[in-house]
């Protein structure tokens, strides 16, 4: 939850082949513990090329999150001092999710597929551009998110999510004012892209429907090593 994070240089230069199991990790610096994985979720690669990374997490995909008592707004945050260095082993329990990241962009776009069609909500996760690693992709979640939804009347709405968490992080000194400005500019750019229905909102997502026969992927051995 600090300003530190992975660099933009890929540790692995060779793209992943479609279907390859990978793990997506959010890295942060946690006080005296240093840099560590804040959250991880397994998935399978749909696309990995010079322009895009697309990863699907089927129902039951392995999830790892920090253990500890939540603090902050509605008890949603595990602060650095609340974390004991261990992780909760969990599973992805929602509909299969597809994450689309346009390389170099400080966000990724998520959609959920219920087995028949895409769920109307679009989730824009503000974060550092993804960095390819030997086991998947690393980033750093920036707390603030953007939600885009199609209403029953076909209208398109875009709004922020978790502004209270970002404000809490700034108040606690976990995020600097300079970093907050970077995050908010990224949010403005993401919002503009969503309102304009630019890529990937304009893309044909039928190419990225998760394969229903895929088994839920696990996190690999050594997934928490930085």
mmCIF file of C-alpha atoms in Angstrom:
data_model
loop_
_atom_site.group_PDB
_atom_site.id
_atom_site.type_symbol
_atom_site.label_atom_id
_atom_site.label_comp_id
_atom_site.label_asym_id
_atom_site.label_seq_id
_atom_site.Cartn_x
_atom_site.Cartn_y
_atom_site.Cartn_z
ATOM 1 C CA UNK A 1 0.000 0.000 0.000
ATOM 2 C CA UNK A 2 3.035 2.222 -0.368
ATOM 3 C CA UNK A 3 4.361 3.943 -3.445
ATOM 4 C CA UNK A 4 6.791 1.150 -4.228
ATOM 5 C CA UNK A 5 6.028 -1.497 -6.791
ATOM 6 C CA UNK A 6 7.265 -3.606 -9.685
ATOM 7 C CA UNK A 7 9.159 -1.975 -12.495
ATOM 8 C CA UNK A 8 7.914 -1.899 -16.083
ATOM 9 C CA UNK A 9 10.639 -4.298 -17.247
ATOM 10 C CA UNK A 10 9.389 -7.841 -17.820
ATOM 11 C CA UNK A 11 11.304 -10.546 -15.998
ATOM 12 C CA UNK A 12 10.181 -13.033 -18.649
ATOM 13 C CA UNK A 13 10.438 -11.924 -22.276
ATOM 14 C CA UNK A 14 8.733 -14.917 -23.899
ATOM 15 C CA UNK A 15 4.919 -14.590 -24.015
ATOM 16 C CA UNK A 16 2.731 -17.206 -22.377
ATOM 17 C CA UNK A 17 0.855 -19.573 -24.669
ATOM 18 C CA UNK A 18 -2.973 -19.597 -24.519
ATOM 19 C CA UNK A 19 -4.225 -21.886 -21.770
ATOM 20 C CA UNK A 20 -1.088 -21.576 -19.639
ATOM 21 C CA UNK A 21 -1.857 -21.381 -15.909
ATOM 22 C CA UNK A 22 -0.432 -18.225 -14.322
ATOM 23 C CA UNK A 23 -0.772 -16.182 -11.147
ATOM 24 C CA UNK A 24 -1.612 -12.473 -11.016
ATOM 25 C CA UNK A 25 0.010 -10.742 -8.029
ATOM 26 C CA UNK A 26 -0.334 -7.293 -6.479
ATOM 27 C CA UNK A 27 2.934 -6.217 -4.821
ATOM 28 C CA UNK A 28 3.293 -3.615 -2.086
ATOM 29 C CA UNK A 29 5.804 -2.588 0.558
ATOM 30 C CA UNK A 30 4.730 -3.395 4.129
ATOM 31 C CA UNK A 31 6.870 -1.496 6.613
ATOM 32 C CA UNK A 32 9.724 -3.553 8.003
ATOM 33 C CA UNK A 33 8.546 -6.627 6.073
ATOM 34 C CA UNK A 34 9.561 -4.901 2.842
ATOM 35 C CA UNK A 35 8.062 -5.739 -0.517
ATOM 36 C CA UNK A 36 5.595 -8.631 -0.504
ATOM 37 C CA UNK A 37 2.559 -10.026 -2.262
ATOM 38 C CA UNK A 38 -0.618 -8.325 -1.074
ATOM 39 C CA UNK A 39 -3.023 -10.444 -3.109
ATOM 40 C CA UNK A 40 -2.737 -13.222 -5.677
ATOM 41 C CA UNK A 41 -5.213 -15.013 -7.931
ATOM 42 C CA UNK A 42 -4.588 -17.845 -10.361
ATOM 43 C CA UNK A 43 -5.830 -17.800 -13.938
ATOM 44 C CA UNK A 44 -5.244 -19.046 -17.445
ATOM 45 C CA UNK A 45 -3.865 -16.981 -20.288
ATOM 46 C CA UNK A 46 -6.138 -16.167 -23.210
ATOM 47 C CA UNK A 47 -3.862 -13.613 -24.913
ATOM 48 C CA UNK A 48 -0.293 -12.473 -24.284
ATOM 49 C CA UNK A 49 1.383 -10.412 -26.996
ATOM 50 C CA UNK A 50 3.058 -7.031 -27.453
ATOM 51 C CA UNK A 51 -0.228 -5.165 -26.992
ATOM 52 C CA UNK A 52 -2.438 -7.174 -24.671
ATOM 53 C CA UNK A 53 -2.547 -9.557 -21.765
ATOM 54 C CA UNK A 54 -5.876 -11.303 -21.198
ATOM 55 C CA UNK A 55 -6.257 -13.728 -18.288
ATOM 56 C CA UNK A 56 -9.345 -15.674 -17.182
ATOM 57 C CA UNK A 57 -9.920 -16.944 -13.646
ATOM 58 C CA UNK A 58 -12.540 -19.726 -13.665
ATOM 59 C CA UNK A 59 -14.744 -20.509 -10.693
ATOM 60 C CA UNK A 60 -12.603 -22.155 -8.013
ATOM 61 C CA UNK A 61 -9.304 -20.576 -9.079
ATOM 62 C CA UNK A 62 -6.835 -20.362 -6.204
ATOM 63 C CA UNK A 63 -6.746 -17.047 -4.310
ATOM 64 C CA UNK A 64 -4.287 -15.894 -1.658
ATOM 65 C CA UNK A 65 -4.879 -12.840 0.517
ATOM 66 C CA UNK A 66 -3.140 -11.474 3.581
ATOM 67 C CA UNK A 67 -4.309 -12.758 6.935
ATOM 68 C CA UNK A 68 -5.257 -10.216 9.566
ATOM 69 C CA UNK A 69 -8.035 -8.144 11.068
ATOM 70 C CA UNK A 70 -9.491 -5.553 8.697
ATOM 71 C CA UNK A 71 -9.247 -1.855 9.538
ATOM 72 C CA UNK A 72 -10.235 1.338 7.808
ATOM 73 C CA UNK A 73 -13.564 1.989 6.060
ATOM 74 C CA UNK A 74 -16.015 -0.810 6.934
ATOM 75 C CA UNK A 75 -13.103 -2.992 8.051
ATOM 76 C CA UNK A 76 -12.084 -3.689 4.464
ATOM 77 C CA UNK A 77 -8.341 -3.053 4.771
ATOM 78 C CA UNK A 78 -5.616 -5.158 6.338
ATOM 79 C CA UNK A 79 -3.044 -2.531 7.295
ATOM 80 C CA UNK A 80 0.693 -3.309 7.324
ATOM 81 C CA UNK A 81 0.725 -3.496 11.134
ATOM 82 C CA UNK A 82 -2.274 -5.864 11.092
ATOM 83 C CA UNK A 83 -0.617 -8.405 8.814
ATOM 84 C CA UNK A 84 1.238 -11.292 10.448
ATOM 85 C CA UNK A 85 3.060 -12.315 7.275
ATOM 86 C CA UNK A 86 0.795 -15.279 6.477
ATOM 87 C CA UNK A 87 -1.900 -15.751 3.854
ATOM 88 C CA UNK A 88 -5.447 -17.051 3.772
ATOM 89 C CA UNK A 89 -5.963 -19.798 1.204
ATOM 90 C CA UNK A 90 -9.176 -19.150 -0.676
ATOM 91 C CA UNK A 91 -10.972 -19.824 -3.968
ATOM 92 C CA UNK A 92 -12.529 -17.543 -6.565
ATOM 93 C CA UNK A 93 -16.231 -17.897 -5.755
ATOM 94 C CA UNK A 94 -17.793 -15.472 -8.210
ATOM 95 C CA UNK A 95 -18.589 -16.013 -11.887
ATOM 96 C CA UNK A 96 -15.518 -16.597 -14.084
ATOM 97 C CA UNK A 97 -13.718 -13.279 -14.528
ATOM 98 C CA UNK A 98 -11.671 -12.072 -17.503
ATOM 99 C CA UNK A 99 -9.047 -9.378 -17.014
ATOM 100 C CA UNK A 100 -7.897 -7.400 -20.055
ATOM 101 C CA UNK A 101 -4.754 -5.290 -19.752
ATOM 102 C CA UNK A 102 -3.541 -3.086 -22.581
ATOM 103 C CA UNK A 103 0.224 -3.106 -22.129
ATOM 104 C CA UNK A 104 1.588 0.055 -20.540
ATOM 105 C CA UNK A 105 -1.825 1.285 -19.352
ATOM 106 C CA UNK A 106 -2.250 1.979 -15.609
ATOM 107 C CA UNK A 107 -5.411 -0.099 -15.337
ATOM 108 C CA UNK A 108 -7.036 -3.338 -16.401
ATOM 109 C CA UNK A 109 -10.676 -4.000 -17.247
ATOM 110 C CA UNK A 110 -12.601 -6.927 -15.766
ATOM 111 C CA UNK A 111 -15.800 -8.577 -16.893
ATOM 112 C CA UNK A 112 -17.640 -11.601 -15.572
ATOM 113 C CA UNK A 113 -19.161 -14.344 -17.736
ATOM 114 C CA UNK A 114 -22.003 -16.383 -16.222
ATOM 115 C CA UNK A 115 -21.668 -19.244 -18.706
ATOM 116 C CA UNK A 116 -24.239 -17.780 -21.079
ATOM 117 C CA UNK A 117 -23.397 -14.089 -21.409
ATOM 118 C CA UNK A 118 -21.347 -11.247 -19.986
ATOM 119 C CA UNK A 119 -22.636 -9.664 -16.770
ATOM 120 C CA UNK A 120 -23.466 -5.948 -17.384
ATOM 121 C CA UNK A 121 -20.945 -4.433 -14.933
ATOM 122 C CA UNK A 122 -17.433 -3.536 -16.071
ATOM 123 C CA UNK A 123 -14.755 -3.088 -13.405
ATOM 124 C CA UNK A 124 -11.704 -0.934 -14.106
ATOM 125 C CA UNK A 125 -8.894 -1.724 -11.679
ATOM 126 C CA UNK A 126 -6.417 1.155 -11.379
ATOM 127 C CA UNK A 127 -2.916 -0.270 -11.002
ATOM 128 C CA UNK A 128 0.654 -0.223 -12.221
ATOM 129 C CA UNK A 129 1.086 -1.599 -15.759
ATOM 130 C CA UNK A 130 1.442 -5.359 -15.664
ATOM 131 C CA UNK A 131 4.914 -6.881 -15.642
ATOM 132 C CA UNK A 132 5.379 -10.402 -17.008
ATOM 133 C CA UNK A 133 7.173 -12.761 -14.607
ATOM 134 C CA UNK A 134 8.221 -16.389 -14.795
ATOM 135 C CA UNK A 135 4.919 -17.412 -13.141
ATOM 136 C CA UNK A 136 2.459 -14.822 -14.446
ATOM 137 C CA UNK A 137 2.035 -11.054 -14.123
ATOM 138 C CA UNK A 138 2.855 -8.604 -11.320
ATOM 139 C CA UNK A 139 1.237 -5.231 -10.714
ATOM 140 C CA UNK A 140 0.261 -3.008 -7.792
ATOM 141 C CA UNK A 141 -3.356 -2.305 -6.984
ATOM 142 C CA UNK A 142 -4.042 1.416 -6.438
ATOM 143 C CA UNK A 143 -7.242 1.042 -4.344
ATOM 144 C CA UNK A 144 -9.377 3.451 -6.381
ATOM 145 C CA UNK A 145 -11.500 1.769 -9.063
ATOM 146 C CA UNK A 146 -13.962 2.730 -11.790
ATOM 147 C CA UNK A 147 -17.275 0.938 -12.362
ATOM 148 C CA UNK A 148 -19.107 1.106 -15.694
ATOM 149 C CA UNK A 149 -22.593 -0.367 -16.032
ATOM 150 C CA UNK A 150 -25.240 -0.839 -18.678
ATOM 151 C CA UNK A 151 -28.705 -0.180 -17.260
ATOM 152 C CA UNK A 152 -31.947 -1.965 -18.165
ATOM 153 C CA UNK A 153 -32.742 0.986 -20.428
ATOM 154 C CA UNK A 154 -29.441 0.575 -22.245
ATOM 155 C CA UNK A 155 -27.942 3.667 -20.607
ATOM 156 C CA UNK A 156 -24.245 3.762 -19.760
ATOM 157 C CA UNK A 157 -23.091 4.976 -16.338
ATOM 158 C CA UNK A 158 -19.562 5.394 -14.979
ATOM 159 C CA UNK A 159 -18.596 6.035 -11.358
ATOM 160 C CA UNK A 160 -15.703 5.716 -8.929
ATOM 161 C CA UNK A 161 -15.447 3.037 -6.246
ATOM 162 C CA UNK A 162 -13.448 2.991 -2.985
ATOM 163 C CA UNK A 163 -12.662 6.714 -2.806
ATOM 164 C CA UNK A 164 -12.978 6.349 0.984
ATOM 165 C CA UNK A 165 -10.233 3.720 1.087
ATOM 166 C CA UNK A 166 -7.856 5.914 -0.922
ATOM 167 C CA UNK A 167 -8.563 8.889 1.375
ATOM 168 C CA UNK A 168 -7.921 6.660 4.408
ATOM 169 C CA UNK A 169 -4.583 5.496 2.942
ATOM 170 C CA UNK A 170 -3.529 9.107 2.366
ATOM 171 C CA UNK A 171 -4.537 10.122 5.900
ATOM 172 C CA UNK A 172 -2.504 7.252 7.363
ATOM 173 C CA UNK A 173 0.537 8.122 5.239
ATOM 174 C CA UNK A 174 0.332 4.843 3.305
ATOM 175 C CA UNK A 175 -0.084 6.773 0.054
ATOM 176 C CA UNK A 176 1.619 10.130 -0.538
ATOM 177 C CA UNK A 177 -0.204 13.127 -1.963
ATOM 178 C CA UNK A 178 1.993 12.844 -5.040
ATOM 179 C CA UNK A 179 0.972 9.216 -5.515
ATOM 180 C CA UNK A 180 -2.660 10.143 -4.953
ATOM 181 C CA UNK A 181 -2.389 12.654 -7.801
ATOM 182 C CA UNK A 182 -0.999 9.933 -10.077
ATOM 183 C CA UNK A 183 -3.840 7.587 -9.116
ATOM 184 C CA UNK A 184 -6.492 10.250 -9.650
ATOM 185 C CA UNK A 185 -5.092 11.166 -13.072
ATOM 186 C CA UNK A 186 -5.199 7.488 -14.002
ATOM 187 C CA UNK A 187 -8.785 7.379 -12.795
ATOM 188 C CA UNK A 188 -9.671 10.353 -14.955
ATOM 189 C CA UNK A 189 -8.096 8.696 -18.007
ATOM 190 C CA UNK A 190 -9.878 5.408 -17.295
ATOM 191 C CA UNK A 191 -13.181 7.220 -16.816
ATOM 192 C CA UNK A 192 -12.728 9.064 -20.105
ATOM 193 C CA UNK A 193 -12.002 5.779 -21.885
ATOM 194 C CA UNK A 194 -15.094 4.190 -20.360
ATOM 195 C CA UNK A 195 -17.347 7.144 -21.231
ATOM 196 C CA UNK A 196 -16.042 7.140 -24.808
ATOM 197 C CA UNK A 197 -16.369 3.353 -24.949
ATOM 198 C CA UNK A 198 -12.821 3.197 -26.215
ATOM 199 C CA UNK A 199 -10.739 -0.007 -26.187
ATOM 200 C CA UNK A 200 -11.255 -2.446 -24.544
ATOM 201 C CA UNK A 201 -14.866 -1.370 -24.019
ATOM 202 C CA UNK A 202 -15.243 -1.334 -27.804
ATOM 203 C CA UNK A 203 -13.625 -4.760 -28.305
ATOM 204 C CA UNK A 204 -15.382 -7.955 -29.328
ATOM 205 C CA UNK A 205 -15.212 -9.831 -26.034
ATOM 206 C CA UNK A 206 -16.631 -12.990 -27.612
ATOM 207 C CA UNK A 207 -13.005 -13.863 -28.410
ATOM 208 C CA UNK A 208 -12.279 -13.909 -24.673
ATOM 209 C CA UNK A 209 -15.079 -16.099 -23.327
ATOM 210 C CA UNK A 210 -13.485 -18.432 -20.749
ATOM 211 C CA UNK A 211 -13.185 -22.049 -21.840
ATOM 212 C CA UNK A 212 -15.854 -23.892 -19.784
ATOM 213 C CA UNK A 213 -13.835 -27.119 -19.653
ATOM 214 C CA UNK A 214 -10.798 -25.518 -18.038
ATOM 215 C CA UNK A 215 -10.013 -26.816 -14.563
ATOM 216 C CA UNK A 216 -9.563 -24.211 -11.857
ATOM 217 C CA UNK A 217 -5.851 -23.306 -11.757
ATOM 218 C CA UNK A 218 -3.718 -23.398 -8.624
ATOM 219 C CA UNK A 219 -0.989 -20.997 -7.531
ATOM 220 C CA UNK A 220 2.459 -22.492 -8.252
ATOM 221 C CA UNK A 221 5.022 -23.441 -5.647
ATOM 222 C CA UNK A 222 6.967 -20.388 -4.539
ATOM 223 C CA UNK A 223 4.164 -18.033 -5.608
ATOM 224 C CA UNK A 224 4.930 -15.578 -2.761
ATOM 225 C CA UNK A 225 8.647 -15.182 -3.497
ATOM 226 C CA UNK A 226 9.576 -11.737 -4.846
#
